mmCIF file of N, CA and C in Angstrom:
data_model
loop_
_atom_site.group_PDB
_atom_site.id
_atom_site.type_symbol
_atom_site.label_atom_id
_atom_site.label_comp_id
_atom_site.label_asym_id
_atom_site.label_seq_id
_atom_site.Cartn_x
_atom_site.Cartn_y
_atom_site.Cartn_z
ATOM 1 N N GLY S 12 10.529 -12.614 26.266
ATOM 2 C CA GLY S 12 9.592 -11.793 25.541
ATOM 3 C C GLY S 12 8.517 -12.647 24.908
ATOM 4 N N SER S 13 7.570 -11.991 24.332
ATOM 5 C CA SER S 13 6.464 -12.700 23.687
ATOM 6 C C SER S 13 6.863 -13.111 22.278
ATOM 7 N N ALA S 14 6.143 -14.067 21.742
ATOM 8 C CA ALA S 14 6.413 -14.543 20.384
ATOM 9 C C ALA S 14 6.226 -13.396 19.406
ATOM 10 N N GLY S 15 7.189 -13.230 18.511
ATOM 11 C CA GLY S 15 7.083 -12.174 17.519
ATOM 12 C C GLY S 15 7.483 -10.809 18.042
ATOM 13 N N GLY S 16 7.914 -10.729 19.311
ATOM 14 C CA GLY S 16 8.299 -9.445 19.880
ATOM 15 C C GLY S 16 9.793 -9.249 19.794
ATOM 16 N N GLY S 17 10.260 -8.170 20.337
ATOM 17 C CA GLY S 17 11.687 -7.907 20.349
ATOM 18 C C GLY S 17 12.089 -6.969 19.230
ATOM 19 N N PHE S 18 13.351 -6.577 19.255
ATOM 20 C CA PHE S 18 13.802 -5.568 18.304
ATOM 21 C C PHE S 18 13.880 -6.074 16.868
ATOM 22 N N LEU S 19 13.971 -7.376 16.651
ATOM 23 C CA LEU S 19 14.032 -7.900 15.293
ATOM 24 C C LEU S 19 12.660 -8.050 14.655
ATOM 25 N N PHE S 20 11.632 -8.015 15.453
ATOM 26 C CA PHE S 20 10.284 -8.258 14.953
ATOM 27 C C PHE S 20 9.386 -7.061 15.246
ATOM 28 N N VAL S 21 9.626 -5.978 14.563
ATOM 29 C CA VAL S 21 8.807 -4.786 14.724
ATOM 30 C C VAL S 21 7.616 -4.911 13.796
ATOM 31 N N GLU S 22 6.431 -4.836 14.365
ATOM 32 C CA GLU S 22 5.223 -4.966 13.548
ATOM 33 C C GLU S 22 4.795 -3.579 13.074
ATOM 34 N N ARG S 23 5.385 -3.161 11.976
ATOM 35 C CA ARG S 23 5.090 -1.888 11.365
ATOM 36 C C ARG S 23 4.816 -2.127 9.893
ATOM 37 N N PRO S 24 3.843 -1.457 9.333
ATOM 38 C CA PRO S 24 3.576 -1.673 7.903
ATOM 39 C C PRO S 24 4.702 -1.088 7.053
ATOM 40 N N PHE S 25 4.910 -1.682 5.892
ATOM 41 C CA PHE S 25 5.889 -1.147 4.957
ATOM 42 C C PHE S 25 5.374 0.135 4.313
ATOM 43 N N PHE S 26 4.066 0.193 4.117
ATOM 44 C CA PHE S 26 3.450 1.340 3.480
ATOM 45 C C PHE S 26 2.288 1.809 4.329
ATOM 46 N N GLU S 27 2.128 3.106 4.392
ATOM 47 C CA GLU S 27 1.011 3.680 5.114
ATOM 48 C C GLU S 27 0.093 4.326 4.083
ATOM 49 N N LEU S 28 -1.153 3.917 4.084
ATOM 50 C CA LEU S 28 -2.136 4.435 3.140
ATOM 51 C C LEU S 28 -3.179 5.245 3.897
ATOM 52 N N PHE S 29 -3.749 6.214 3.219
ATOM 53 C CA PHE S 29 -4.742 7.071 3.834
ATOM 54 C C PHE S 29 -6.008 7.086 2.993
ATOM 55 N N VAL S 30 -7.148 7.123 3.663
ATOM 56 C CA VAL S 30 -8.431 7.265 2.986
ATOM 57 C C VAL S 30 -8.749 8.752 2.978
ATOM 58 N N ASN S 31 -8.982 9.282 1.784
ATOM 59 C CA ASN S 31 -9.259 10.710 1.625
ATOM 60 C C ASN S 31 -10.561 10.909 0.886
ATOM 61 N N LEU S 32 -11.251 11.955 1.264
ATOM 62 C CA LEU S 32 -12.450 12.362 0.539
ATOM 63 C C LEU S 32 -12.012 13.349 -0.536
ATOM 64 N N GLN S 33 -12.141 12.932 -1.776
ATOM 65 C CA GLN S 33 -11.896 13.787 -2.933
ATOM 66 C C GLN S 33 -13.236 13.896 -3.648
ATOM 67 N N THR S 34 -14.052 14.824 -3.175
ATOM 68 C CA THR S 34 -15.434 14.928 -3.618
ATOM 69 C C THR S 34 -15.525 14.799 -5.129
ATOM 70 N N PRO S 35 -16.335 13.939 -5.635
ATOM 71 C CA PRO S 35 -17.374 13.148 -4.978
ATOM 72 C C PRO S 35 -16.928 11.732 -4.606
ATOM 73 N N LYS S 36 -15.629 11.443 -4.625
ATOM 74 C CA LYS S 36 -15.166 10.076 -4.399
ATOM 75 C C LYS S 36 -14.405 9.964 -3.082
ATOM 76 N N VAL S 37 -14.388 8.752 -2.577
ATOM 77 C CA VAL S 37 -13.513 8.394 -1.468
ATOM 78 C C VAL S 37 -12.405 7.570 -2.096
ATOM 79 N N GLN S 38 -11.170 7.977 -1.853
ATOM 80 C CA GLN S 38 -10.073 7.241 -2.468
ATOM 81 C C GLN S 38 -8.924 7.063 -1.500
ATOM 82 N N ILE S 39 -8.043 6.177 -1.869
ATOM 83 C CA ILE S 39 -6.902 5.852 -1.033
ATOM 84 C C ILE S 39 -5.655 6.519 -1.620
ATOM 85 N N THR S 40 -4.813 7.060 -0.736
ATOM 86 C CA THR S 40 -3.561 7.650 -1.195
ATOM 87 C C THR S 40 -2.421 7.111 -0.336
ATOM 88 N N PRO S 41 -1.312 6.772 -0.889
ATOM 89 C CA PRO S 41 -1.068 6.780 -2.324
ATOM 90 C C PRO S 41 -1.895 5.703 -3.014
ATOM 91 N N ASP S 42 -2.062 5.856 -4.300
ATOM 92 C CA ASP S 42 -2.803 4.903 -5.116
ATOM 93 C C ASP S 42 -2.128 3.533 -5.042
ATOM 94 N N LEU S 43 -2.907 2.478 -5.112
ATOM 95 C CA LEU S 43 -2.342 1.125 -5.037
ATOM 96 C C LEU S 43 -1.348 0.849 -6.159
ATOM 97 N N ASP S 44 -1.561 1.449 -7.317
ATOM 98 C CA ASP S 44 -0.600 1.280 -8.407
ATOM 99 C C ASP S 44 0.748 1.901 -8.042
ATOM 100 N N ASP S 45 0.715 3.031 -7.322
ATOM 101 C CA ASP S 45 1.958 3.658 -6.873
ATOM 102 C C ASP S 45 2.681 2.771 -5.862
ATOM 103 N N VAL S 46 1.918 2.129 -4.983
ATOM 104 C CA VAL S 46 2.510 1.202 -4.009
ATOM 105 C C VAL S 46 3.151 0.027 -4.739
ATOM 106 N N GLN S 47 2.428 -0.519 -5.713
ATOM 107 C CA GLN S 47 2.972 -1.649 -6.469
ATOM 108 C C GLN S 47 4.240 -1.242 -7.219
ATOM 109 N N ASN S 48 4.247 -0.050 -7.798
ATOM 110 C CA ASN S 48 5.441 0.431 -8.496
ATOM 111 C C ASN S 48 6.623 0.571 -7.543
ATOM 112 N N ALA S 49 6.364 1.039 -6.328
ATOM 113 C CA ALA S 49 7.440 1.167 -5.339
ATOM 114 C C ALA S 49 7.992 -0.202 -4.954
ATOM 115 N N ILE S 50 7.115 -1.183 -4.799
ATOM 116 C CA ILE S 50 7.558 -2.551 -4.485
ATOM 117 C C ILE S 50 8.388 -3.096 -5.641
ATOM 118 N N ASN S 51 7.918 -2.898 -6.859
ATOM 119 C CA ASN S 51 8.648 -3.385 -8.036
ATOM 120 C C ASN S 51 10.029 -2.742 -8.135
ATOM 121 N N LYS S 52 10.099 -1.431 -7.926
ATOM 122 C CA LYS S 52 11.379 -0.730 -7.996
ATOM 123 C C LYS S 52 12.329 -1.220 -6.903
ATOM 124 N N SER S 53 11.785 -1.479 -5.721
ATOM 125 C CA SER S 53 12.621 -1.967 -4.621
ATOM 126 C C SER S 53 13.189 -3.341 -4.933
ATOM 127 N N ALA S 54 12.348 -4.227 -5.433
ATOM 128 C CA ALA S 54 12.808 -5.573 -5.789
ATOM 129 C C ALA S 54 13.869 -5.501 -6.875
ATOM 130 N N LEU S 55 13.650 -4.651 -7.857
ATOM 131 C CA LEU S 55 14.612 -4.487 -8.944
ATOM 132 C C LEU S 55 15.936 -3.909 -8.430
ATOM 133 N N ALA S 56 15.860 -2.954 -7.509
ATOM 134 C CA ALA S 56 17.075 -2.356 -6.949
ATOM 135 C C ALA S 56 17.896 -3.389 -6.181
ATOM 136 N N VAL S 57 17.214 -4.257 -5.432
ATOM 137 C CA VAL S 57 17.923 -5.306 -4.689
ATOM 138 C C VAL S 57 18.611 -6.255 -5.665
ATOM 139 N N LEU S 58 17.898 -6.642 -6.711
ATOM 140 C CA LEU S 58 18.504 -7.535 -7.705
ATOM 141 C C LEU S 58 19.684 -6.860 -8.415
ATOM 142 N N LYS S 59 19.522 -5.593 -8.776
ATOM 143 C CA LYS S 59 20.590 -4.895 -9.492
ATOM 144 C C LYS S 59 21.837 -4.732 -8.627
ATOM 145 N N CYS S 60 21.658 -4.429 -7.352
ATOM 146 C CA CYS S 60 22.840 -4.222 -6.510
ATOM 147 C C CYS S 60 23.606 -5.527 -6.308
ATOM 148 N N SER S 61 22.919 -6.659 -6.419
ATOM 149 C CA SER S 61 23.608 -7.940 -6.253
ATOM 150 C C SER S 61 24.557 -8.232 -7.416
ATOM 151 N N LYS S 62 24.395 -7.511 -8.548
ATOM 152 C CA LYS S 62 25.307 -7.681 -9.683
ATOM 153 C C LYS S 62 26.705 -7.158 -9.355
ATOM 154 N N ALA S 63 26.772 -6.214 -8.440
ATOM 155 C CA ALA S 63 28.052 -5.602 -8.087
ATOM 156 C C ALA S 63 28.737 -6.302 -6.911
ATOM 157 N N LEU S 64 28.075 -7.274 -6.319
ATOM 158 C CA LEU S 64 28.638 -7.983 -5.156
ATOM 159 C C LEU S 64 29.164 -9.343 -5.593
ATOM 160 N N PHE S 65 30.475 -9.516 -5.450
ATOM 161 C CA PHE S 65 31.075 -10.785 -5.827
ATOM 162 C C PHE S 65 30.839 -11.831 -4.750
ATOM 163 N N ASP S 66 30.678 -13.063 -5.201
ATOM 164 C CA ASP S 66 30.541 -14.197 -4.287
ATOM 165 C C ASP S 66 31.863 -14.373 -3.536
ATOM 166 N N TRP S 67 31.805 -15.110 -2.429
ATOM 167 C CA TRP S 67 32.961 -15.284 -1.552
ATOM 168 C C TRP S 67 34.083 -16.097 -2.221
ATOM 169 N N ASP S 68 35.276 -15.976 -1.635
ATOM 170 C CA ASP S 68 36.452 -16.796 -1.974
ATOM 171 C C ASP S 68 36.808 -16.789 -3.453
ATOM 172 N N GLN S 69 36.873 -15.629 -4.052
ATOM 173 C CA GLN S 69 37.264 -15.521 -5.462
ATOM 174 C C GLN S 69 38.437 -14.565 -5.642
ATOM 175 N N ASP S 70 39.251 -14.421 -4.613
ATOM 176 C CA ASP S 70 40.364 -13.480 -4.671
ATOM 177 C C ASP S 70 41.337 -13.801 -5.801
ATOM 178 N N GLU S 71 41.502 -15.074 -6.087
ATOM 179 C CA GLU S 71 42.471 -15.492 -7.109
ATOM 180 C C GLU S 71 41.885 -15.470 -8.520
ATOM 181 N N VAL S 72 40.576 -15.323 -8.630
ATOM 182 C CA VAL S 72 39.902 -15.347 -9.935
ATOM 183 C C VAL S 72 39.939 -13.936 -10.518
ATOM 184 N N PRO S 73 40.264 -13.797 -11.798
ATOM 185 C CA PRO S 73 40.238 -12.462 -12.414
ATOM 186 C C PRO S 73 38.838 -11.839 -12.280
ATOM 187 N N GLU S 74 38.788 -10.531 -12.065
ATOM 188 C CA GLU S 74 37.527 -9.852 -11.765
ATOM 189 C C GLU S 74 36.455 -10.089 -12.821
ATOM 190 N N GLU S 75 36.816 -10.108 -14.088
ATOM 191 C CA GLU S 75 35.821 -10.305 -15.156
ATOM 192 C C GLU S 75 35.258 -11.726 -15.177
ATOM 193 N N GLU S 76 35.898 -12.668 -14.471
ATOM 194 C CA GLU S 76 35.411 -14.052 -14.431
ATOM 195 C C GLU S 76 34.737 -14.402 -13.102
ATOM 196 N N ARG S 77 34.738 -13.481 -12.167
ATOM 197 C CA ARG S 77 34.145 -13.763 -10.854
ATOM 198 C C ARG S 77 32.626 -13.870 -10.956
ATOM 199 N N ARG S 78 32.091 -14.748 -10.113
ATOM 200 C CA ARG S 78 30.637 -14.887 -10.011
ATOM 201 C C ARG S 78 30.111 -13.841 -9.037
ATOM 202 N N THR S 79 28.956 -13.294 -9.352
ATOM 203 C CA THR S 79 28.320 -12.334 -8.447
ATOM 204 C C THR S 79 27.162 -13.029 -7.732
ATOM 205 N N PHE S 80 26.669 -12.367 -6.705
ATOM 206 C CA PHE S 80 25.495 -12.906 -6.018
ATOM 207 C C PHE S 80 24.289 -12.923 -6.956
ATOM 208 N N PHE S 81 24.275 -12.029 -7.917
ATOM 209 C CA PHE S 81 23.190 -11.983 -8.895
ATOM 210 C C PHE S 81 23.085 -13.319 -9.629
ATOM 211 N N ASP S 82 24.234 -13.900 -9.987
ATOM 212 C CA ASP S 82 24.234 -15.195 -10.682
ATOM 213 C C ASP S 82 23.527 -16.264 -9.850
ATOM 214 N N ASP S 83 23.806 -16.276 -8.550
ATOM 215 C CA ASP S 83 23.181 -17.269 -7.672
ATOM 216 C C ASP S 83 21.708 -16.958 -7.417
ATOM 217 N N ILE S 84 21.415 -15.675 -7.220
ATOM 218 C CA ILE S 84 20.037 -15.270 -6.908
ATOM 219 C C ILE S 84 19.095 -15.596 -8.067
ATOM 220 N N THR S 85 19.523 -15.298 -9.275
ATOM 221 C CA THR S 85 18.633 -15.511 -10.422
ATOM 222 C C THR S 85 18.436 -16.979 -10.753
ATOM 223 N N CYS S 86 19.289 -17.838 -10.232
ATOM 224 C CA CYS S 86 19.132 -19.283 -10.461
ATOM 225 C C CYS S 86 18.329 -19.960 -9.358
ATOM 226 N N ASP S 87 18.048 -19.240 -8.279
ATOM 227 C CA ASP S 87 17.348 -19.815 -7.129
ATOM 228 C C ASP S 87 15.837 -19.717 -7.347
ATOM 229 N N LEU S 88 15.179 -20.865 -7.418
ATOM 230 C CA LEU S 88 13.738 -20.912 -7.693
ATOM 231 C C LEU S 88 12.927 -20.217 -6.603
ATOM 232 N N GLN S 89 13.295 -20.397 -5.354
ATOM 233 C CA GLN S 89 12.544 -19.776 -4.263
ATOM 234 C C GLN S 89 12.607 -18.255 -4.345
ATOM 235 N N ILE S 90 13.763 -17.723 -4.671
ATOM 236 C CA ILE S 90 13.897 -16.270 -4.798
ATOM 237 C C ILE S 90 13.082 -15.772 -5.989
ATOM 238 N N ALA S 91 13.087 -16.514 -7.079
ATOM 239 C CA ALA S 91 12.279 -16.136 -8.240
ATOM 240 C C ALA S 91 10.798 -16.108 -7.886
ATOM 241 N N VAL S 92 10.353 -17.093 -7.111
ATOM 242 C CA VAL S 92 8.949 -17.145 -6.685
ATOM 243 C C VAL S 92 8.615 -15.939 -5.813
ATOM 244 N N VAL S 93 9.494 -15.613 -4.869
ATOM 245 C CA VAL S 93 9.253 -14.464 -3.993
ATOM 246 C C VAL S 93 9.199 -13.172 -4.803
ATOM 247 N N CYS S 94 10.085 -13.028 -5.778
ATOM 248 C CA CYS S 94 10.066 -11.830 -6.631
ATOM 249 C C CYS S 94 8.750 -11.730 -7.400
ATOM 250 N N LEU S 95 8.280 -12.843 -7.914
ATOM 251 C CA LEU S 95 6.999 -12.840 -8.628
ATOM 252 C C LEU S 95 5.847 -12.502 -7.693
ATOM 253 N N LEU S 96 5.882 -13.037 -6.468
ATOM 254 C CA LEU S 96 4.836 -12.722 -5.491
ATOM 255 C C LEU S 96 4.865 -11.243 -5.129
ATOM 256 N N LEU S 97 6.064 -10.697 -4.955
ATOM 257 C CA LEU S 97 6.189 -9.273 -4.629
ATOM 258 C C LEU S 97 5.656 -8.391 -5.744
ATOM 259 N N THR S 98 6.017 -8.711 -6.975
ATOM 260 C CA THR S 98 5.618 -7.849 -8.084
ATOM 261 C C THR S 98 4.113 -7.908 -8.362
ATOM 262 N N GLY S 99 3.431 -8.901 -7.832
ATOM 263 C CA GLY S 99 1.981 -8.972 -7.997
ATOM 264 C C GLY S 99 1.232 -8.860 -6.684
ATOM 265 N N SER S 100 1.923 -8.497 -5.621
ATOM 266 C CA SER S 100 1.332 -8.538 -4.284
ATOM 267 C C SER S 100 0.144 -7.614 -4.093
ATOM 268 N N VAL S 101 0.166 -6.448 -4.654
ATOM 269 C CA VAL S 101 -0.907 -5.479 -4.433
ATOM 270 C C VAL S 101 -2.157 -5.836 -5.234
ATOM 271 N N GLN S 102 -1.992 -6.533 -6.350
ATOM 272 C CA GLN S 102 -3.141 -6.903 -7.170
ATOM 273 C C GLN S 102 -4.184 -7.674 -6.352
ATOM 274 N N GLY S 103 -3.719 -8.542 -5.469
ATOM 275 C CA GLY S 103 -4.638 -9.314 -4.640
ATOM 276 C C GLY S 103 -5.373 -8.478 -3.614
ATOM 277 N N LEU S 104 -4.847 -7.313 -3.292
ATOM 278 C CA LEU S 104 -5.473 -6.448 -2.287
ATOM 279 C C LEU S 104 -6.513 -5.500 -2.871
ATOM 280 N N LYS S 105 -6.478 -5.295 -4.169
ATOM 281 C CA LYS S 105 -7.338 -4.281 -4.785
ATOM 282 C C LYS S 105 -8.821 -4.506 -4.496
ATOM 283 N N GLN S 106 -9.261 -5.750 -4.566
ATOM 284 C CA GLN S 106 -10.681 -6.036 -4.310
ATOM 285 C C GLN S 106 -11.030 -5.724 -2.857
ATOM 286 N N ASN S 107 -10.161 -6.086 -1.923
ATOM 287 C CA ASN S 107 -10.421 -5.801 -0.507
ATOM 288 C C ASN S 107 -10.444 -4.299 -0.237
ATOM 289 N N VAL S 108 -9.543 -3.570 -0.851
ATOM 290 C CA VAL S 108 -9.496 -2.118 -0.663
ATOM 291 C C VAL S 108 -10.744 -1.475 -1.255
ATOM 292 N N THR S 109 -11.155 -1.913 -2.421
ATOM 293 C CA THR S 109 -12.366 -1.379 -3.048
ATOM 294 C C THR S 109 -13.580 -1.623 -2.150
ATOM 295 N N LYS S 110 -13.667 -2.830 -1.604
ATOM 296 C CA LYS S 110 -14.784 -3.159 -0.707
ATOM 297 C C LYS S 110 -14.737 -2.286 0.555
ATOM 298 N N TYR S 111 -13.545 -2.038 1.073
ATOM 299 C CA TYR S 111 -13.386 -1.188 2.251
ATOM 300 C C TYR S 111 -13.835 0.237 1.949
ATOM 301 N N LEU S 112 -13.424 0.766 0.811
ATOM 302 C CA LEU S 112 -13.781 2.137 0.447
ATOM 303 C C LEU S 112 -15.284 2.291 0.213
ATOM 304 N N GLU S 113 -15.925 1.241 -0.276
ATOM 305 C CA GLU S 113 -17.371 1.296 -0.527
ATOM 306 C C GLU S 113 -18.161 1.523 0.754
ATOM 307 N N ARG S 114 -17.604 1.128 1.894
ATOM 308 C CA ARG S 114 -18.299 1.330 3.174
ATOM 309 C C ARG S 114 -18.526 2.811 3.459
ATOM 310 N N PHE S 115 -17.666 3.670 2.939
ATOM 311 C CA PHE S 115 -17.794 5.100 3.204
ATOM 312 C C PHE S 115 -18.939 5.735 2.431
ATOM 313 N N TYR S 116 -19.397 5.093 1.355
ATOM 314 C CA TYR S 116 -20.467 5.673 0.552
ATOM 315 C C TYR S 116 -21.812 5.651 1.264
ATOM 316 N N GLU S 117 -21.909 4.926 2.361
ATOM 317 C CA GLU S 117 -23.107 4.967 3.206
ATOM 318 C C GLU S 117 -23.320 6.391 3.734
ATOM 319 N N TYR S 118 -22.234 7.139 3.866
ATOM 320 C CA TYR S 118 -22.287 8.491 4.410
ATOM 321 C C TYR S 118 -22.141 9.558 3.328
ATOM 322 N N GLN S 119 -22.343 9.164 2.092
ATOM 323 C CA GLN S 119 -22.157 10.086 0.969
ATOM 324 C C GLN S 119 -23.042 11.324 1.098
ATOM 325 N N TRP S 120 -24.193 11.190 1.719
ATOM 326 C CA TRP S 120 -25.089 12.316 1.876
ATOM 327 C C TRP S 120 -24.420 13.464 2.645
ATOM 328 N N LEU S 121 -23.442 13.140 3.479
ATOM 329 C CA LEU S 121 -22.763 14.184 4.249
ATOM 330 C C LEU S 121 -22.018 15.171 3.359
ATOM 331 N N TRP S 122 -21.495 14.701 2.251
ATOM 332 C CA TRP S 122 -20.736 15.597 1.385
ATOM 333 C C TRP S 122 -21.440 15.911 0.068
ATOM 334 N N SER S 123 -22.547 15.231 -0.209
ATOM 335 C CA SER S 123 -23.195 15.496 -1.492
ATOM 336 C C SER S 123 -24.506 16.276 -1.362
ATOM 337 N N ASP S 124 -25.190 16.152 -0.239
ATOM 338 C CA ASP S 124 -26.451 16.882 -0.082
ATOM 339 C C ASP S 124 -26.188 18.367 0.200
ATOM 340 N N ASP S 125 -27.130 19.195 -0.199
ATOM 341 C CA ASP S 125 -27.043 20.635 0.074
ATOM 342 C C ASP S 125 -27.374 20.858 1.553
ATOM 343 N N LYS S 126 -26.381 21.252 2.308
ATOM 344 C CA LYS S 126 -26.557 21.405 3.755
ATOM 345 C C LYS S 126 -27.504 22.540 4.106
ATOM 346 N N ASP S 127 -27.430 23.640 3.367
ATOM 347 C CA ASP S 127 -28.319 24.769 3.645
ATOM 348 C C ASP S 127 -29.769 24.383 3.415
ATOM 349 N N ARG S 128 -30.037 23.650 2.332
ATOM 350 C CA ARG S 128 -31.406 23.214 2.040
ATOM 351 C C ARG S 128 -31.898 22.241 3.111
ATOM 352 N N ALA S 129 -31.048 21.316 3.527
ATOM 353 C CA ALA S 129 -31.435 20.350 4.561
ATOM 354 C C ALA S 129 -31.715 21.068 5.881
ATOM 355 N N TYR S 130 -30.907 22.072 6.212
ATOM 356 C CA TYR S 130 -31.105 22.831 7.445
ATOM 357 C C TYR S 130 -32.417 23.610 7.380
ATOM 358 N N SER S 131 -32.663 24.261 6.244
ATOM 359 C CA SER S 131 -33.906 25.034 6.087
ATOM 360 C C SER S 131 -35.125 24.129 6.193
ATOM 361 N N LYS S 132 -35.049 22.971 5.569
ATOM 362 C CA LYS S 132 -36.158 22.010 5.624
ATOM 363 C C LYS S 132 -36.399 21.546 7.061
ATOM 364 N N PHE S 133 -35.320 21.292 7.780
ATOM 365 C CA PHE S 133 -35.426 20.856 9.172
ATOM 366 C C PHE S 133 -36.029 21.981 10.028
ATOM 367 N N MET S 134 -35.549 23.207 9.840
ATOM 368 C CA MET S 134 -36.045 24.324 10.649
ATOM 369 C C MET S 134 -37.508 24.637 10.340
ATOM 370 N N ALA S 135 -37.960 24.339 9.119
ATOM 371 C CA ALA S 135 -39.359 24.590 8.749
ATOM 372 C C ALA S 135 -40.307 23.697 9.535
ATOM 373 N N THR S 136 -39.802 22.605 10.103
ATOM 374 C CA THR S 136 -40.661 21.707 10.897
ATOM 375 C C THR S 136 -40.827 22.214 12.327
ATOM 376 N N LYS S 137 -40.188 23.342 12.668
ATOM 377 C CA LYS S 137 -40.213 23.912 14.021
ATOM 378 C C LYS S 137 -39.857 22.830 15.045
ATOM 379 N N PRO S 138 -38.614 22.326 14.967
ATOM 380 C CA PRO S 138 -38.212 21.202 15.823
ATOM 381 C C PRO S 138 -38.097 21.590 17.295
ATOM 382 N N SER S 139 -38.341 20.594 18.150
ATOM 383 C CA SER S 139 -38.142 20.789 19.586
ATOM 384 C C SER S 139 -36.654 20.596 19.891
ATOM 385 N N LEU S 140 -36.257 20.927 21.103
ATOM 386 C CA LEU S 140 -34.859 20.799 21.500
ATOM 387 C C LEU S 140 -34.371 19.352 21.362
ATOM 388 N N ALA S 141 -35.218 18.388 21.675
ATOM 389 C CA ALA S 141 -34.849 16.964 21.588
ATOM 390 C C ALA S 141 -34.578 16.540 20.160
ATOM 391 N N GLU S 142 -35.216 17.158 19.186
ATOM 392 C CA GLU S 142 -35.049 16.785 17.784
ATOM 393 C C GLU S 142 -33.717 17.276 17.190
ATOM 394 N N TYR S 143 -33.036 18.171 17.894
ATOM 395 C CA TYR S 143 -31.736 18.648 17.422
ATOM 396 C C TYR S 143 -30.670 17.557 17.531
ATOM 397 N N GLU S 144 -30.896 16.606 18.387
ATOM 398 C CA GLU S 144 -29.937 15.506 18.534
ATOM 399 C C GLU S 144 -30.216 14.494 17.496
#
């Protein structure tokens, strides 16, 4: 297979966002803050569930003294860095998304101008068939 292909490497986004016209604005849904909150909740859920998972080979240790995966995860610097990157991941995208949405304002006249007035003005010029295009 090709590099990055196969069943383990599915190139699908984690979140699907949509650009919507909410007159008079063009906006993205779900909101980026909602996406960030979902990422934060997911990271927190993964960390919380690790509190209930005991580390290996502790059958002889009393349950209240057993180490959990949470103990190891919270001491691992790389995991802490990844958690911090995840919890701030969307902040870096906000400027790019704003710039992307601004491209749609070039067509703002389509939803903000009075169509009946524009049509009447156009028809008052007695246009030829070629001018309809």
